[in-house]
C-alpha positions as a Markdown table, in Angstrom:
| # | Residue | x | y | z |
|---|---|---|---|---|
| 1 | Unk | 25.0 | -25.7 | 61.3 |
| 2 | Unk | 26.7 | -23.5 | 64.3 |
| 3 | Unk | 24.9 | -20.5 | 62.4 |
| 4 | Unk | 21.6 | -22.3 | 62.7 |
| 5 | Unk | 22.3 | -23.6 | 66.6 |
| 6 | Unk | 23.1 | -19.9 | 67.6 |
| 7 | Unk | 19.9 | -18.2 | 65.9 |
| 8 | Unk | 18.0 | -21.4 | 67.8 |
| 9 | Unk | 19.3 | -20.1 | 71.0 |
| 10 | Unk | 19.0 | -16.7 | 70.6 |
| 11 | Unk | 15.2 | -17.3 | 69.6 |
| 12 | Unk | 14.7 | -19.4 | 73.0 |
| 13 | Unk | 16.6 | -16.9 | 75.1 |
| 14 | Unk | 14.2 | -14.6 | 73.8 |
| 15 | Unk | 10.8 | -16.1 | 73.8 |
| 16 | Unk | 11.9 | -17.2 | 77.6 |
| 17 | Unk | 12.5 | -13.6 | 78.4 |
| 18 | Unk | 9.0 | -12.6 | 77.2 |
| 19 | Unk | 7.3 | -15.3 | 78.8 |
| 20 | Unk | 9.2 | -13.3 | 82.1 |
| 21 | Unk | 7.7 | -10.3 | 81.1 |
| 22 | Unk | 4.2 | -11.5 | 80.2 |
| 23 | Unk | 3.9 | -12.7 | 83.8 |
| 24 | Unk | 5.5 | -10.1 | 85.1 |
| 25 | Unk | 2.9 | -7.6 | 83.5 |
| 26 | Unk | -0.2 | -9.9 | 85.0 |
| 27 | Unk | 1.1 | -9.7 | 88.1 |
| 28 | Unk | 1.2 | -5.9 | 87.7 |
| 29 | Unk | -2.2 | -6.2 | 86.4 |
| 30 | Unk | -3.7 | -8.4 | 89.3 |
| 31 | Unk | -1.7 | -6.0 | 92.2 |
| 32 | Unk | -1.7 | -2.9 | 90.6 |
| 33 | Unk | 2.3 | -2.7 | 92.0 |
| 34 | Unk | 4.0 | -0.2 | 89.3 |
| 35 | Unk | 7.4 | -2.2 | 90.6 |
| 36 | Unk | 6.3 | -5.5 | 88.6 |
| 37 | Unk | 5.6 | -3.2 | 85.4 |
| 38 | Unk | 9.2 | -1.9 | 85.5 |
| 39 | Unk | 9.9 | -5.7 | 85.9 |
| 40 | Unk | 8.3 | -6.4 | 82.8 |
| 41 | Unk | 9.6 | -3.4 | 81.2 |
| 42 | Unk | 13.0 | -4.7 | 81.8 |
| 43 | Unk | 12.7 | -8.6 | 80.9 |
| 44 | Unk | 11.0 | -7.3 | 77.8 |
| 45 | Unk | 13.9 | -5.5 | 77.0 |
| 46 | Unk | 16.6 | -7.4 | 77.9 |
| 47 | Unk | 14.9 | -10.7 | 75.8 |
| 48 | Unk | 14.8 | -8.0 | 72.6 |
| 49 | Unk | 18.3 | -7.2 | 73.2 |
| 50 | Unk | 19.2 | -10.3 | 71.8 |
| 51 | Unk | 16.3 | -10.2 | 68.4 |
| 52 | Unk | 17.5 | -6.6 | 67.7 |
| 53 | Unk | 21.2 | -7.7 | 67.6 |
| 54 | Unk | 19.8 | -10.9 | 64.9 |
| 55 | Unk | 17.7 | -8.5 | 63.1 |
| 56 | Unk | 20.5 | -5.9 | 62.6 |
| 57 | Unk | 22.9 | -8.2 | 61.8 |
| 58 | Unk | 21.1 | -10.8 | 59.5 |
| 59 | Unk | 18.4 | -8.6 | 58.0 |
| 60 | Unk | 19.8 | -5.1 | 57.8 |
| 61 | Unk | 23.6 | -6.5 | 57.2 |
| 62 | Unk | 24.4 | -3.7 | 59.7 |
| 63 | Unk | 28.5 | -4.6 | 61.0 |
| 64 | Unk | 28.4 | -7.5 | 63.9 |
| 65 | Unk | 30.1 | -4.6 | 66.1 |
| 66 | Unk | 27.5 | -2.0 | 65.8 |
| 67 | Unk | 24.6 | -4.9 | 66.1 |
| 68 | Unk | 26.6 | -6.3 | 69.0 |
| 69 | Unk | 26.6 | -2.0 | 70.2 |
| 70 | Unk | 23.2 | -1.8 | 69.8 |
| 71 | Unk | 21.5 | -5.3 | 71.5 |
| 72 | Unk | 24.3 | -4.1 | 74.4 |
| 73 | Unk | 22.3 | -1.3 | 74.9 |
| 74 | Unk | 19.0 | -2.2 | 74.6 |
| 75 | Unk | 20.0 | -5.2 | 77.2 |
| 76 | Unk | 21.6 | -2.3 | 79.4 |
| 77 | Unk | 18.6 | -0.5 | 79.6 |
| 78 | Unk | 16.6 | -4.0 | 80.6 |
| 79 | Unk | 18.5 | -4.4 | 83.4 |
| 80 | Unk | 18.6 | -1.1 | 84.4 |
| 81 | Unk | 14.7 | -1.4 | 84.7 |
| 82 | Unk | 14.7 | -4.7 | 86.5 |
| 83 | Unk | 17.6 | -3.3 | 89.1 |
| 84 | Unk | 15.2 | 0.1 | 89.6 |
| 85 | Unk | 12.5 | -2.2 | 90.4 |
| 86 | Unk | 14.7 | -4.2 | 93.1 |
| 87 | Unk | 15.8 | -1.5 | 94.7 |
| 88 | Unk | 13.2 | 1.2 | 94.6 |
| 89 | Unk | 11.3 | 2.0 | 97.8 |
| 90 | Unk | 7.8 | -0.1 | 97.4 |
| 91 | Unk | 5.3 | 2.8 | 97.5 |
């Protein structure tokens, strides 16, 4: 049952993320600002993080550490992405 609950939350975690970056990238579409597409970029990535680390772990019975390395870094680089977007200079 806790097995179930977690892949449940990691699934939500995800699909909230995306929903981030699917508005994010409209709004990039509508303004044409390259800031909200690094925004999207990095919400994208970040809500991956978490499916990579399920998918590595469950599917390719890859080591919980090594899953754990990889989502880490994957989420790393989201919000690198989201931070470059707060604080570039706005063209």
């Amino acid at each position: 049952m806790e097995h179930t609950l977690f892949v449940i939350g990691k699934l939500f975690t995800t699909a909230l993320a995306l929903v981030i970056a699917y508005q994010a990238y409209r709004g990039y579409q509508r303004h044409h600002t390259q800031l909200l597409l690094y925004v999207a970029a990095g919400f994208a990535l970040v809500g991956l993080g978490g499916l990579v680390e399920g998918v590595l772990f469950e599917l390719l019975q890859v080591s919980i550490f090594e899953a754990g390395f990889v989502a880490a870094l994957v989420t790393a680089a989201g919000m690198l992405s989201i931070l470059y977007a707060l604080y570039a200079p706005n063209p």
